[in-house]
Structure formats: C-alpha cells, structure tokens
C-alpha cells in the first residue's frame, strides 16, 4: 500500500521508533487507521491529509478529557498528517451479542446522559438548519440524481421548505454536545473503567452543539446494524427519565424527524462513496 510507504518515511523523519506497522481500517472519509507496534503496545496510527480534521480532533480530544473516555494522543505529528493514539480495542460492534446487547447499549447511553448534563463552551459550532439541509440534500444529489433534473430540483426545493419548518421546532430542544456519528462501530467497552467512562469514543472530530435527540437516533437507528426495537424504546425511556423537563411530544417528533434526516444523509453518503469513490462495501447497508 502506497500510504504505508509514505507513513514509514514520515515516521523515520520524525525519529519515531516502532516494530511494525499494518493497515487496520478505512472509513467513509479519506482517513485511514493502522496498528503501530511500539514496545509492548499496539497503538493506533491515524492518517489524514486534511490538517483541519486533525486539528479539530486534537481540539476536541483536549476538550472532552474528563467528560468522556477518549484515546490519549501519544505522538502528535499532525504536521505530517499523523496522530498516534491509545488503542481501546473491544469495539462494541465486535463484542455485541444477544446476551450483552442490553448492557452494551445502556453503557453507550450512560455516556450520552453524562455529557448532556455537562456544560460546553461556545467554541464548538452549533448545528444549523442550513447544515441539516445540506446533509439531507445528499440523498437528492447522489441517491436519486438519475431522475429528470428539472423534476428533482423541484422536489428537493419543496422538501427543503417543508423540512425547514419541522427543524425549527426540533431546535427548541435542549442543545448539547453531539458526537454526530455515535454508533457501535465508533464505541468501545472499557471494562476497567467505571460508570459512563466504560464507553470509549472515537471519530468525534465532526462534533457540534445541537438538539439532544441526535446521538440517540444514531445509536438506536444505526444504518449498519438492526437494533432491537425493545432496546430502542428502553433507551428513549431511560433518557427521558433522566431529563424529565423535556417535552415528550417534542422529543418524539424530533426523534423521528432526525431519523429521517440521518437516513437520507446516509443514503446519500453511501451512494456517493460508490458512485464517486468506487467504495462498494457500503452498498450492503
């Protein structure tokens, strides 16, 4: 792999010692992950040519420290597009089964509940209606773009006008820290930690401040895995019990609205990955 050779050259230049380096995974972005063995530790090497993404990841890592379990930055080589991170291992999606799934999802929710009860400063941007519509428009731009262009533009405009009004109501919900990709493939079980810190987070570099339903929808209506409906109801009930001043009707209407928005976004992104980037693996979702 070409990127491994480039990374090895950069590590040598920065005098970073290691025994081995091998590819672990890519994701829906150009970002890549590698296992880098250093002494007795198999650490994670994150490689991203977009320095803005790495700077944002570093900012949020420092910011989230104490609020959530996030990986320690062992070496900051962001000027080379590299961060070497603590390896959490035990990814929820790899260990979940019929016996532990209730516990797994409750641990993930406990982490959200804790952070939603915390105050965050204004340096984190807010989720705007414009951003919500930009994301749902990916459905029209990539998933159904083969339709007659004039007709598609008209439907997209009509949809946006209607959806905008519903989103205004959703934005009346409490504003909280939103991970924005909160699902079992980005969460880890840390059995030596306690309470909400048992849930480890990765891929939070796109975080925003926004309506409290968002990450719960991501968790319980995951595009990659079918979550048991009873678990989904259980999570919603538990969340509302912890925030009893929230208007339940507003919460549930918003929950369904954000589910629509997120699924439209995901359909658009997964289609774009195939049509533009030739990444076929996401088609199965």
XYZ file of C-alpha atoms in Angstrom:
285
model
C 0.000 0.000 0.000
C 1.371 3.359 -1.104
C 0.227 5.187 2.055
C 2.201 2.774 4.297
C 5.445 3.665 2.494
C 4.660 7.378 2.878
C 3.884 6.938 6.583
C 7.060 4.924 7.183
C 9.127 7.692 5.578
C 7.451 10.296 7.781
C 7.949 8.242 10.967
C 11.626 7.811 10.137
C 11.963 11.547 9.545
C 10.378 12.254 12.964
C 12.538 9.604 14.724
C 9.506 7.603 15.889
C 10.529 4.100 16.935
C 8.263 1.141 16.206
C 8.494 -2.580 15.458
C 5.749 -2.964 12.857
C 3.008 -1.093 11.009
C -0.005 -2.574 9.243
C -3.312 -1.365 7.864
C -6.317 -1.677 10.189
C -9.265 0.074 8.536
C -10.508 2.933 6.432
C -13.817 4.703 6.869
C -16.275 6.770 4.859
C -13.690 9.576 4.659
C -10.140 9.516 3.213
C -8.904 8.913 6.783
C -7.039 5.629 7.378
C -6.133 3.709 10.524
C -3.122 1.481 11.176
C -1.808 -0.666 14.028
C 1.641 0.506 15.042
C 3.524 -1.747 17.460
C 5.699 0.229 19.867
C 7.444 -1.791 22.588
C 4.639 -3.805 24.224
C 1.788 -1.657 22.913
C -0.260 -1.998 19.742
C -1.179 1.648 19.289
C -3.408 3.237 16.635
C -1.956 5.441 13.920
C -4.490 7.808 12.348
C -3.510 9.152 8.940
C -5.351 12.072 7.379
C -4.010 14.502 4.786
C -6.570 17.120 5.843
C -4.800 19.013 8.609
C -8.065 20.758 9.569
C -9.581 17.394 10.545
C -6.590 16.527 12.716
C -6.556 19.943 14.398
C -10.245 19.604 15.157
C -9.704 16.088 16.508
C -6.905 17.368 18.783
C -9.026 20.317 19.982
C -11.977 18.051 20.815
C -9.745 15.409 22.423
C -8.408 18.034 24.812
C -11.883 19.430 25.318
C -13.582 16.107 26.054
C -10.972 14.970 28.556
C -12.820 14.276 31.811
C -16.238 14.211 30.158
C -15.843 11.037 28.088
C -13.310 8.271 27.531
C -11.318 9.388 24.527
C -7.975 7.978 23.283
C -4.796 9.600 24.577
C -2.633 11.235 21.933
C 0.753 9.502 22.272
C 2.514 11.320 19.409
C 1.200 14.454 17.720
C 2.632 14.521 14.195
C -0.305 16.406 12.733
C 2.053 18.471 10.572
C 2.723 15.163 8.775
C -0.946 14.110 8.779
C -0.311 11.596 11.591
C -1.560 11.055 15.127
C -0.534 8.026 17.193
C -3.298 7.169 19.651
C -4.148 4.871 22.516
C -5.767 1.639 21.288
C -9.094 0.987 23.020
C -9.679 -2.455 21.373
C -13.029 -4.149 22.367
C -15.207 -2.338 19.821
C -18.920 -2.624 20.694
C -19.780 -3.879 17.200
C -17.297 -6.751 17.573
C -18.325 -7.948 21.026
C -22.104 -7.379 20.959
C -24.313 -10.477 21.194
C -27.791 -11.498 22.335
C -26.669 -11.802 25.975
C -24.871 -8.480 26.392
C -26.662 -6.165 23.950
C -28.922 -4.545 26.589
C -25.888 -3.783 28.740
C -23.822 -2.530 25.788
C -26.484 -0.049 24.646
C -27.135 1.148 28.197
C -23.423 1.847 28.709
C -23.427 3.873 25.472
C -26.492 5.817 26.646
C -24.978 6.460 30.107
C -22.089 8.212 28.373
C -24.529 10.467 26.489
C -26.570 11.205 29.608
C -23.451 12.306 31.487
C -22.228 14.605 28.735
C -25.722 16.040 28.138
C -25.793 17.109 31.776
C -22.482 18.945 31.328
C -21.949 22.490 30.079
C -19.866 23.134 26.976
C -18.448 26.412 25.799
C -19.320 28.305 22.656
C -16.129 27.414 20.758
C -17.927 24.360 19.364
C -20.144 25.429 16.420
C -23.901 24.905 16.512
C -25.837 22.592 14.209
C -27.705 24.986 11.910
C -30.783 24.361 9.748
C -28.540 25.066 6.754
C -26.208 22.219 7.803
C -29.110 19.795 8.386
C -30.492 20.527 4.901
C -27.054 20.296 3.297
C -26.788 16.758 4.691
C -30.270 15.554 3.717
C -29.725 17.040 0.235
C -27.054 14.374 -0.307
C -29.977 11.975 -0.830
C -31.218 14.030 -3.797
C -27.731 14.786 -5.120
C -26.413 11.207 -5.089
C -29.051 8.570 -4.373
C -31.760 9.761 -6.804
C -29.741 12.007 -9.085
C -30.517 9.894 -12.176
C -34.101 11.191 -12.159
C -35.141 14.013 -14.524
C -33.112 17.016 -13.317
C -35.894 19.612 -13.507
C -38.291 17.380 -11.564
C -35.631 16.517 -8.981
C -34.747 20.158 -8.322
C -38.439 20.954 -7.769
C -38.954 18.052 -5.328
C -35.763 18.922 -3.458
C -36.849 22.563 -3.061
C -40.325 21.546 -1.859
C -38.869 19.043 0.586
C -36.446 21.622 1.996
C -39.188 24.194 2.577
C -41.320 21.688 4.491
C -38.410 20.130 6.364
C -37.060 23.529 7.400
C -40.261 24.276 9.334
C -40.102 20.970 11.216
C -36.419 21.529 12.035
C -37.233 24.906 13.616
C -39.351 23.049 16.163
C -36.665 20.420 16.782
C -34.137 23.167 17.543
C -36.277 24.128 20.563
C -34.982 21.003 22.339
C -32.065 21.374 24.801
C -28.741 21.964 22.994
C -25.999 19.500 23.916
C -22.667 18.186 22.693
C -23.301 15.945 19.657
C -20.739 13.344 18.589
C -22.521 13.124 15.179
C -21.504 9.541 14.409
C -22.467 7.810 17.625
C -22.907 4.135 16.761
C -21.468 0.799 17.910
C -18.631 0.870 15.357
C -17.231 4.040 16.974
C -17.691 2.956 20.598
C -15.592 0.651 22.807
C -16.085 -1.309 26.010
C -13.511 -0.299 28.626
C -14.109 -2.847 31.380
C -11.525 -1.412 33.807
C -13.282 1.967 33.956
C -16.441 2.904 35.843
C -19.871 4.335 35.094
C -20.094 6.468 31.908
C -16.334 6.132 31.327
C -16.791 2.453 30.402
C -17.757 3.708 26.922
C -14.770 4.757 24.795
C -15.273 7.176 21.889
C -13.517 7.631 18.549
C -14.325 9.640 15.378
C -15.755 12.665 17.179
C -13.904 15.271 15.083
C -17.137 16.472 13.406
C -18.893 17.204 16.714
C -21.324 20.127 17.053
C -23.712 21.579 19.607
C -27.290 20.657 18.710
C -30.600 19.011 19.689
C -30.352 16.295 22.333
C -32.064 13.585 20.238
C -29.356 13.377 17.570
C -26.857 10.891 19.040
C -29.635 8.742 20.486
C -31.039 8.366 16.958
C -27.550 7.496 15.653
C -27.197 4.817 18.317
C -30.666 3.267 18.134
C -31.340 3.605 14.387
C -27.918 2.581 13.144
C -27.642 2.127 9.364
C -25.138 -0.696 9.815
C -26.931 -2.874 12.382
C -30.599 -3.516 13.198
C -31.183 -2.508 16.804
C -33.866 -4.413 18.708
C -36.991 -2.194 18.913
C -37.395 -3.026 22.604
C -33.873 -1.750 23.247
C -34.650 1.433 21.298
C -37.771 2.041 23.443
C -35.785 1.261 26.592
C -33.088 3.810 25.684
C -35.633 6.541 24.944
C -37.490 5.872 28.195
C -34.292 5.903 30.257
C -33.099 9.121 28.627
C -36.392 10.930 29.266
C -36.406 9.733 32.886
C -33.047 11.482 33.302
C -34.322 14.698 31.693
C -37.888 14.972 32.962
C -38.308 18.632 31.965
C -38.126 17.779 28.247
C -41.454 17.910 26.400
C -42.049 14.247 25.474
C -44.118 15.014 22.356
C -41.480 17.441 21.097
C -38.767 14.878 21.832
C -40.516 12.028 19.975
C -41.495 14.178 16.982
C -37.901 15.395 16.781
C -36.540 11.879 17.224
C -38.477 10.725 14.153
C -37.545 13.837 12.184
C -33.820 13.431 12.873
C -34.113 9.728 11.986
C -35.452 10.760 8.545
C -32.714 13.365 8.140
C -29.956 10.953 9.143
C -31.141 8.121 6.909
C -31.382 10.494 3.928
C -27.860 11.694 4.687
C -26.525 8.133 4.991
C -28.198 7.018 1.746
C -26.563 9.970 0.002
C -23.121 9.405 1.514
C -23.077 5.639 0.858
C -24.221 6.235 -2.739
C -21.536 8.886 -3.219
C -18.877 6.525 -1.870
C -19.854 4.028 -4.559
C -20.514 6.382 -7.490
C -17.693 8.853 -6.921
C -15.060 6.949 -4.907
C -15.693 3.372 -6.097
C -16.109 2.151 -2.487
C -18.584 -0.700 -2.846
C -18.530 -2.069 0.715
C -21.188 0.413 1.925
C -23.771 -0.738 -0.643
C -24.827 -3.641 1.594
C -26.303 -1.120 4.020
